[in-house]
Structures are given as structure tokens and as C-alpha cells.
mmCIF file of C-alpha atoms in Angstrom:
data_model
loop_
_atom_site.group_PDB
_atom_site.id
_atom_site.type_symbol
_atom_site.label_atom_id
_atom_site.label_comp_id
_atom_site.label_asym_id
_atom_site.label_seq_id
_atom_site.Cartn_x
_atom_site.Cartn_y
_atom_site.Cartn_z
ATOM 1 C CA MET A 1 -68.847 2.214 20.502
ATOM 2 C CA SER A 2 -65.326 3.555 19.985
ATOM 3 C CA PRO A 3 -65.095 6.922 18.239
ATOM 4 C CA VAL A 4 -63.995 6.800 14.604
ATOM 5 C CA ALA A 5 -60.365 7.820 14.320
ATOM 6 C CA PRO A 6 -59.729 10.893 12.164
ATOM 7 C CA PRO A 7 -57.964 10.278 8.850
ATOM 8 C CA ALA A 8 -54.192 10.065 9.084
ATOM 9 C CA PRO A 9 -52.263 13.127 7.830
ATOM 10 C CA GLU A 10 -51.038 11.162 4.806
ATOM 11 C CA GLU A 11 -54.592 10.200 3.862
ATOM 12 C CA ARG A 12 -55.815 13.777 4.265
ATOM 13 C CA GLN A 13 -52.964 14.945 2.020
ATOM 14 C CA ARG A 14 -53.867 12.371 -0.629
ATOM 15 C CA ASP A 15 -57.490 13.512 -0.520
ATOM 16 C CA ALA A 16 -56.386 17.134 -0.852
ATOM 17 C CA ASP A 17 -54.115 16.284 -3.786
ATOM 18 C CA ARG A 18 -56.921 14.390 -5.519
ATOM 19 C CA SER A 19 -59.347 17.267 -5.015
ATOM 20 C CA GLN A 20 -56.889 19.811 -6.364
ATOM 21 C CA ASN A 21 -56.067 17.679 -9.390
ATOM 22 C CA THR A 22 -59.770 17.209 -10.104
ATOM 23 C CA ILE A 23 -60.302 20.978 -9.879
ATOM 24 C CA LEU A 24 -57.300 21.724 -12.094
ATOM 25 C CA ASN A 25 -58.411 19.272 -14.778
ATOM 26 C CA ALA A 26 -61.920 20.689 -14.789
ATOM 27 C CA ALA A 27 -60.575 24.237 -14.865
ATOM 28 C CA ARG A 28 -58.210 23.359 -17.718
ATOM 29 C CA ASP A 29 -61.151 22.208 -19.818
ATOM 30 C CA GLU A 30 -63.211 25.265 -18.909
ATOM 31 C CA PHE A 31 -60.395 27.746 -19.632
ATOM 32 C CA SER A 32 -59.456 26.033 -22.880
ATOM 33 C CA GLU A 33 -63.065 26.216 -24.097
ATOM 34 C CA HIS A 34 -63.996 29.693 -22.873
ATOM 35 C CA GLY A 35 -60.747 31.503 -22.125
ATOM 36 C CA LEU A 36 -60.056 33.278 -18.869
ATOM 37 C CA GLY A 37 -62.666 35.948 -19.474
ATOM 38 C CA GLY A 38 -65.471 33.558 -20.378
ATOM 39 C CA ALA A 39 -64.733 30.853 -17.825
ATOM 40 C CA ARG A 40 -67.114 30.509 -14.895
ATOM 41 C CA MET A 41 -66.333 29.071 -11.488
ATOM 42 C CA ASP A 42 -69.826 27.553 -11.288
ATOM 43 C CA ARG A 43 -69.153 25.516 -14.423
ATOM 44 C CA ILE A 44 -65.752 24.462 -13.127
ATOM 45 C CA ALA A 45 -67.384 23.205 -9.930
ATOM 46 C CA THR A 46 -69.961 21.301 -11.990
ATOM 47 C CA ARG A 47 -67.270 19.781 -14.216
ATOM 48 C CA ALA A 48 -65.283 18.754 -11.143
ATOM 49 C CA GLY A 49 -68.320 17.433 -9.289
ATOM 50 C CA LEU A 50 -67.246 19.426 -6.254
ATOM 51 C CA ASN A 51 -68.651 22.237 -4.146
ATOM 52 C CA LYS A 52 -67.553 25.654 -5.369
ATOM 53 C CA ARG A 53 -66.528 26.564 -1.830
ATOM 54 C CA LEU A 54 -63.900 23.827 -1.994
ATOM 55 C CA ILE A 55 -62.408 25.435 -5.086
ATOM 56 C CA TYR A 56 -62.077 28.722 -3.244
ATOM 57 C CA TYR A 57 -60.532 26.862 -0.314
ATOM 58 C CA TYR A 58 -57.604 25.823 -2.521
ATOM 59 C CA PHE A 59 -57.537 28.724 -4.981
ATOM 60 C CA ALA A 60 -58.227 32.296 -3.918
ATOM 61 C CA ASP A 61 -60.014 33.308 -7.127
ATOM 62 C CA LYS A 62 -60.325 32.598 -10.844
ATOM 63 C CA GLU A 63 -57.043 34.371 -11.566
ATOM 64 C CA ALA A 64 -55.135 32.154 -9.133
ATOM 65 C CA LEU A 65 -56.810 29.071 -10.568
ATOM 66 C CA PHE A 66 -55.861 30.079 -14.113
ATOM 67 C CA GLN A 67 -52.239 30.525 -13.038
ATOM 68 C CA ALA A 68 -52.273 27.083 -11.431
ATOM 69 C CA VAL A 69 -53.696 25.555 -14.617
ATOM 70 C CA LEU A 70 -50.929 27.145 -16.684
ATOM 71 C CA GLU A 71 -48.309 25.820 -14.279
ATOM 72 C CA GLN A 72 -49.861 22.353 -14.428
ATOM 73 C CA SER A 73 -49.863 22.457 -18.234
ATOM 74 C CA TYR A 74 -46.212 23.435 -18.435
ATOM 75 C CA ARG A 75 -45.304 20.828 -15.852
ATOM 76 C CA HIS A 76 -46.954 18.125 -17.958
ATOM 77 C CA ILE A 77 -45.227 18.986 -21.238
ATOM 78 C CA ARG A 78 -41.847 19.362 -19.539
ATOM 79 C CA GLU A 79 -42.294 15.994 -17.772
ATOM 80 C CA GLU A 80 -43.098 14.345 -21.096
ATOM 81 C CA GLU A 81 -40.039 15.979 -22.700
ATOM 82 C CA ARG A 82 -37.784 14.607 -19.969
ATOM 83 C CA LYS A 83 -38.929 11.103 -20.877
ATOM 84 C CA LEU A 84 -37.352 11.588 -24.311
ATOM 85 C CA ASN A 85 -33.867 11.233 -22.784
ATOM 86 C CA LEU A 86 -32.544 13.734 -25.311
ATOM 87 C CA LEU A 87 -29.060 13.795 -23.795
ATOM 88 C CA GLY A 88 -28.771 10.072 -24.463
ATOM 89 C CA LEU A 89 -29.156 10.626 -28.211
ATOM 90 C CA LYS A 90 -26.769 11.929 -30.826
ATOM 91 C CA PRO A 91 -27.216 15.711 -31.219
ATOM 92 C CA ALA A 92 -28.968 15.582 -34.599
ATOM 93 C CA ASP A 93 -31.218 12.734 -33.457
ATOM 94 C CA ALA A 94 -32.056 14.652 -30.279
ATOM 95 C CA LEU A 95 -33.185 17.715 -32.232
ATOM 96 C CA ARG A 96 -35.164 15.579 -34.647
ATOM 97 C CA ARG A 97 -36.855 13.876 -31.703
ATOM 98 C CA LEU A 98 -37.668 17.192 -30.009
ATOM 99 C CA VAL A 99 -39.267 18.579 -33.177
ATOM 100 C CA GLU A 100 -41.323 15.406 -33.592
ATOM 101 C CA PHE A 101 -42.368 15.406 -29.937
ATOM 102 C CA THR A 102 -43.389 19.082 -29.963
ATOM 103 C CA TRP A 103 -45.496 18.622 -33.074
ATOM 104 C CA ASN A 104 -47.237 15.501 -31.790
ATOM 105 C CA TYR A 105 -47.775 16.955 -28.319
ATOM 106 C CA TYR A 106 -49.505 20.003 -29.766
ATOM 107 C CA LEU A 107 -51.634 17.770 -31.972
ATOM 108 C CA ASP A 108 -52.603 15.526 -29.054
ATOM 109 C CA HIS A 109 -53.189 18.402 -26.623
ATOM 110 C CA PRO A 110 -55.063 21.179 -28.440
ATOM 111 C CA GLU A 111 -56.124 22.529 -25.044
ATOM 112 C CA PHE A 112 -52.495 23.502 -24.433
ATOM 113 C CA LEU A 113 -52.557 25.817 -27.442
ATOM 114 C CA THR A 114 -55.840 27.434 -26.470
ATOM 115 C CA LEU A 115 -54.574 28.002 -22.938
ATOM 116 C CA LEU A 116 -51.499 29.722 -24.369
ATOM 117 C CA ASN A 117 -53.735 31.846 -26.578
ATOM 118 C CA SER A 118 -55.706 32.946 -23.529
ATOM 119 C CA ALA A 119 -52.543 33.609 -21.528
ATOM 120 C CA ASN A 120 -51.131 35.765 -24.321
ATOM 121 C CA LEU A 121 -54.407 37.646 -24.601
ATOM 122 C CA HIS A 122 -53.790 38.724 -21.002
ATOM 123 C CA ARG A 123 -50.140 39.570 -21.754
ATOM 124 C CA ALA A 124 -48.927 36.500 -19.832
ATOM 125 C CA ARG A 125 -49.228 38.325 -16.519
ATOM 126 C CA HIS A 126 -50.117 35.069 -14.759
ATOM 127 C CA LEU A 127 -46.889 33.480 -15.969
ATOM 128 C CA ALA A 128 -44.860 36.596 -15.223
ATOM 129 C CA GLU A 129 -45.988 36.268 -11.612
ATOM 130 C CA SER A 130 -45.128 32.575 -11.481
ATOM 131 C CA GLN A 131 -41.650 31.611 -10.308
ATOM 132 C CA ARG A 132 -42.733 27.995 -10.717
ATOM 133 C CA ALA A 133 -43.348 28.440 -14.443
ATOM 134 C CA ARG A 134 -39.830 29.767 -14.944
ATOM 135 C CA GLU A 135 -38.357 26.920 -12.906
ATOM 136 C CA LEU A 136 -40.243 24.382 -15.024
ATOM 137 C CA ASN A 137 -39.095 25.763 -18.362
ATOM 138 C CA SER A 138 -35.477 26.712 -17.708
ATOM 139 C CA PRO A 139 -34.109 23.112 -17.658
ATOM 140 C CA LEU A 140 -35.325 22.530 -21.216
ATOM 141 C CA ILE A 141 -33.263 25.443 -22.515
ATOM 142 C CA ALA A 142 -30.256 24.191 -20.560
ATOM 143 C CA THR A 143 -30.693 20.736 -22.092
ATOM 144 C CA LEU A 144 -31.006 22.190 -25.579
ATOM 145 C CA GLY A 145 -27.876 24.256 -24.966
ATOM 146 C CA GLU A 146 -25.983 21.109 -23.994
ATOM 147 C CA ILE A 147 -27.180 19.321 -27.136
ATOM 148 C CA LEU A 148 -26.034 22.231 -29.294
ATOM 149 C CA GLU A 149 -22.637 22.319 -27.590
ATOM 150 C CA ARG A 150 -22.148 18.568 -28.041
ATOM 151 C CA GLY A 151 -23.001 18.946 -31.695
ATOM 152 C CA ARG A 152 -20.563 21.838 -32.057
ATOM 153 C CA VAL A 153 -17.762 19.869 -30.401
ATOM 154 C CA ASP A 154 -18.262 16.763 -32.550
ATOM 155 C CA GLY A 155 -18.430 18.888 -35.678
ATOM 156 C CA THR A 156 -22.020 18.217 -36.717
ATOM 157 C CA PHE A 157 -23.486 21.588 -35.617
ATOM 158 C CA ARG A 158 -22.266 25.061 -36.338
ATOM 159 C CA GLY A 159 -21.562 27.309 -33.391
ATOM 160 C CA GLY A 160 -23.189 30.463 -32.125
ATOM 161 C CA ILE A 161 -26.761 29.135 -31.892
ATOM 162 C CA ASP A 162 -28.919 30.528 -29.089
ATOM 163 C CA PRO A 163 -30.846 27.601 -27.536
ATOM 164 C CA LEU A 164 -33.741 29.842 -26.539
ATOM 165 C CA GLN A 165 -34.132 31.225 -30.060
ATOM 166 C CA LEU A 166 -33.936 27.701 -31.451
ATOM 167 C CA TYR A 167 -36.657 26.421 -29.141
ATOM 168 C CA VAL A 168 -38.900 29.373 -29.988
ATOM 169 C CA SER A 169 -38.483 28.409 -33.650
ATOM 170 C CA ILE A 170 -39.268 24.740 -32.974
ATOM 171 C CA ALA A 171 -42.379 25.603 -30.959
ATOM 172 C CA GLY A 172 -43.429 28.394 -33.320
ATOM 173 C CA LEU A 173 -43.294 26.223 -36.434
ATOM 174 C CA SER A 174 -45.863 23.901 -34.843
ATOM 175 C CA TYR A 175 -47.858 26.490 -32.928
ATOM 176 C CA PHE A 176 -48.546 28.887 -35.790
ATOM 177 C CA TYR A 177 -49.567 26.125 -38.173
ATOM 178 C CA LEU A 178 -52.006 24.520 -35.743
ATOM 179 C CA SER A 179 -53.382 27.715 -34.209
ATOM 180 C CA ASN A 180 -54.098 29.154 -37.645
ATOM 181 C CA ASN A 181 -54.996 26.020 -39.564
ATOM 182 C CA HIS A 182 -58.592 27.146 -40.199
ATOM 183 C CA THR A 183 -57.633 30.461 -41.762
ATOM 184 C CA LEU A 184 -54.662 28.995 -43.643
ATOM 185 C CA SER A 185 -56.781 26.162 -45.036
ATOM 186 C CA ALA A 186 -59.501 28.629 -46.073
ATOM 187 C CA ILE A 187 -57.337 31.210 -47.816
ATOM 188 C CA PHE A 188 -55.134 28.689 -49.612
ATOM 189 C CA GLY A 189 -57.936 26.248 -50.415
ATOM 190 C CA ARG A 190 -56.094 23.267 -48.979
ATOM 191 C CA ASP A 191 -56.950 21.131 -45.964
ATOM 192 C CA LEU A 192 -53.903 21.395 -43.738
ATOM 193 C CA MET A 193 -55.184 18.931 -41.149
ATOM 194 C CA THR A 194 -55.229 15.711 -43.155
ATOM 195 C CA PRO A 195 -52.814 12.922 -42.139
ATOM 196 C CA LYS A 196 -50.841 13.586 -45.327
ATOM 197 C CA ALA A 197 -50.600 17.293 -44.530
ATOM 198 C CA HIS A 198 -49.468 16.493 -40.986
ATOM 199 C CA SER A 199 -46.722 14.216 -42.271
ATOM 200 C CA GLU A 200 -45.584 16.831 -44.782
ATOM 201 C CA ARG A 201 -45.513 19.510 -42.112
ATOM 202 C CA LEU A 202 -43.413 17.434 -39.716
ATOM 203 C CA SER A 203 -40.955 16.602 -42.478
ATOM 204 C CA HIS A 204 -40.726 20.280 -43.441
ATOM 205 C CA MET A 205 -40.148 21.435 -39.852
ATOM 206 C CA THR A 206 -37.430 18.844 -39.279
ATOM 207 C CA ASP A 207 -35.660 19.903 -42.482
ATOM 208 C CA VAL A 208 -35.876 23.577 -41.498
ATOM 209 C CA ILE A 209 -34.455 23.075 -37.993
ATOM 210 C CA LEU A 210 -31.708 20.653 -38.961
ATOM 211 C CA GLY A 211 -30.861 22.720 -42.031
ATOM 212 C CA TYR A 212 -30.252 25.659 -39.715
ATOM 213 C CA VAL A 213 -28.024 23.901 -37.156
ATOM 214 C CA LEU A 214 -26.058 21.417 -39.251
ATOM 215 C CA ARG A 215 -22.607 22.430 -40.373
ATOM 216 C CA ASN A 216 -22.401 22.714 -44.169
#
């Protein structure tokens, strides 16, 4: 009987990529539910259906795995933003679309917000150590800067707007509302998570952002 040929390098790479993606998805769920401090590698292995030793083969420790999960999360949102083709839209439409996308992405991916909460709890040291995270996020600010400049040139936007500050405002308007919806709903006696409340919030955020950038 002829010996079985070892897997081709391409096949081994595909298997490795699948294993790492499975680990990262399981770790994302674990970190989003329990935070970095409460997450357990045993549970991640169980969620992934893989041997814990395999996790340590790809990721040195829980800290390295958390950093990889953060990088994966940023990669996903930035990839989805690129699909918006913002530079193919008129400046005002592009900003309106970005606000709408950010709001809906946060609604559809609550795990992203909880991961950010955990990262901030640890003073974002995992992101500070990640060159990849900076590389993933910088193009968005460059794109936003180009949109603002196009709007300034065609006379629809006022000048002197910092694209980074603007994006922080766009993200913050969604992030604060959703991260604090339980306390806000409780203290003001109003359910802020109904479909009507969501629609009102998106309309408000769009008015705030466009009201800031549009030339009077």
C-alpha cells in the first residue's frame, strides 16, 4: 500500500486559517460576555470545539488572544465601511450614510461595544501595542478627510473640520446611547430601545452631524 501523501502546503494553510478563525470567533464571544479578566481559556476551547493546546499553539496567552480578537473586530467593521463606497457619494450623502452605518453596525454587533468596554477598562494597552490596529483604522480617517475637503470645495461644508474629531463624535453619539441604554431608560423612565426610539435617535444623530458640517 502506498503511503498517504502529506497535505499540500496550501491545504495546511487553509486548515490553520480555519482553526484560527474558529478560535477567534469563540474568544470574541467569551471576551464579550465575561471581559478580559473573567474570560477563561478552557471555555474558549470548549466553545471552539478544539484542544486548548491548539489555542496556545497559535496564541501565546490570553492577552495575545484578546489583542487578536480586537484586531479582528476592527478589521470587520472597517471592511464593512469600505463596502459603503463613501467616496462615490456626494459629501453630505456620504456623511449621512456613515452615521447610519455606524448606528446600525453597533446595533447589530453588541459584542463590538462590550469588547471596546473591556479594552478601555485595561486602558487600551492591547491596542496601543498593535500596529495592525492603527493600520486598519487610519484609512477611515483619511477617507473622511477627503469627504470633508470635497464638501468644502463644492461649498456644502464649512472648512476647518478635523476628520478625527468628527468621527469620534459620530461613533460617540451611537456608542454612549447604546452602552448606557439601561441606565438612561431607567432614570428617564423611557424605553430607549424600541424601534421608534431607534429611528428617533438615528434622525437626531444625522441632524447633529450634518448641522455641524454644513455651511449656513
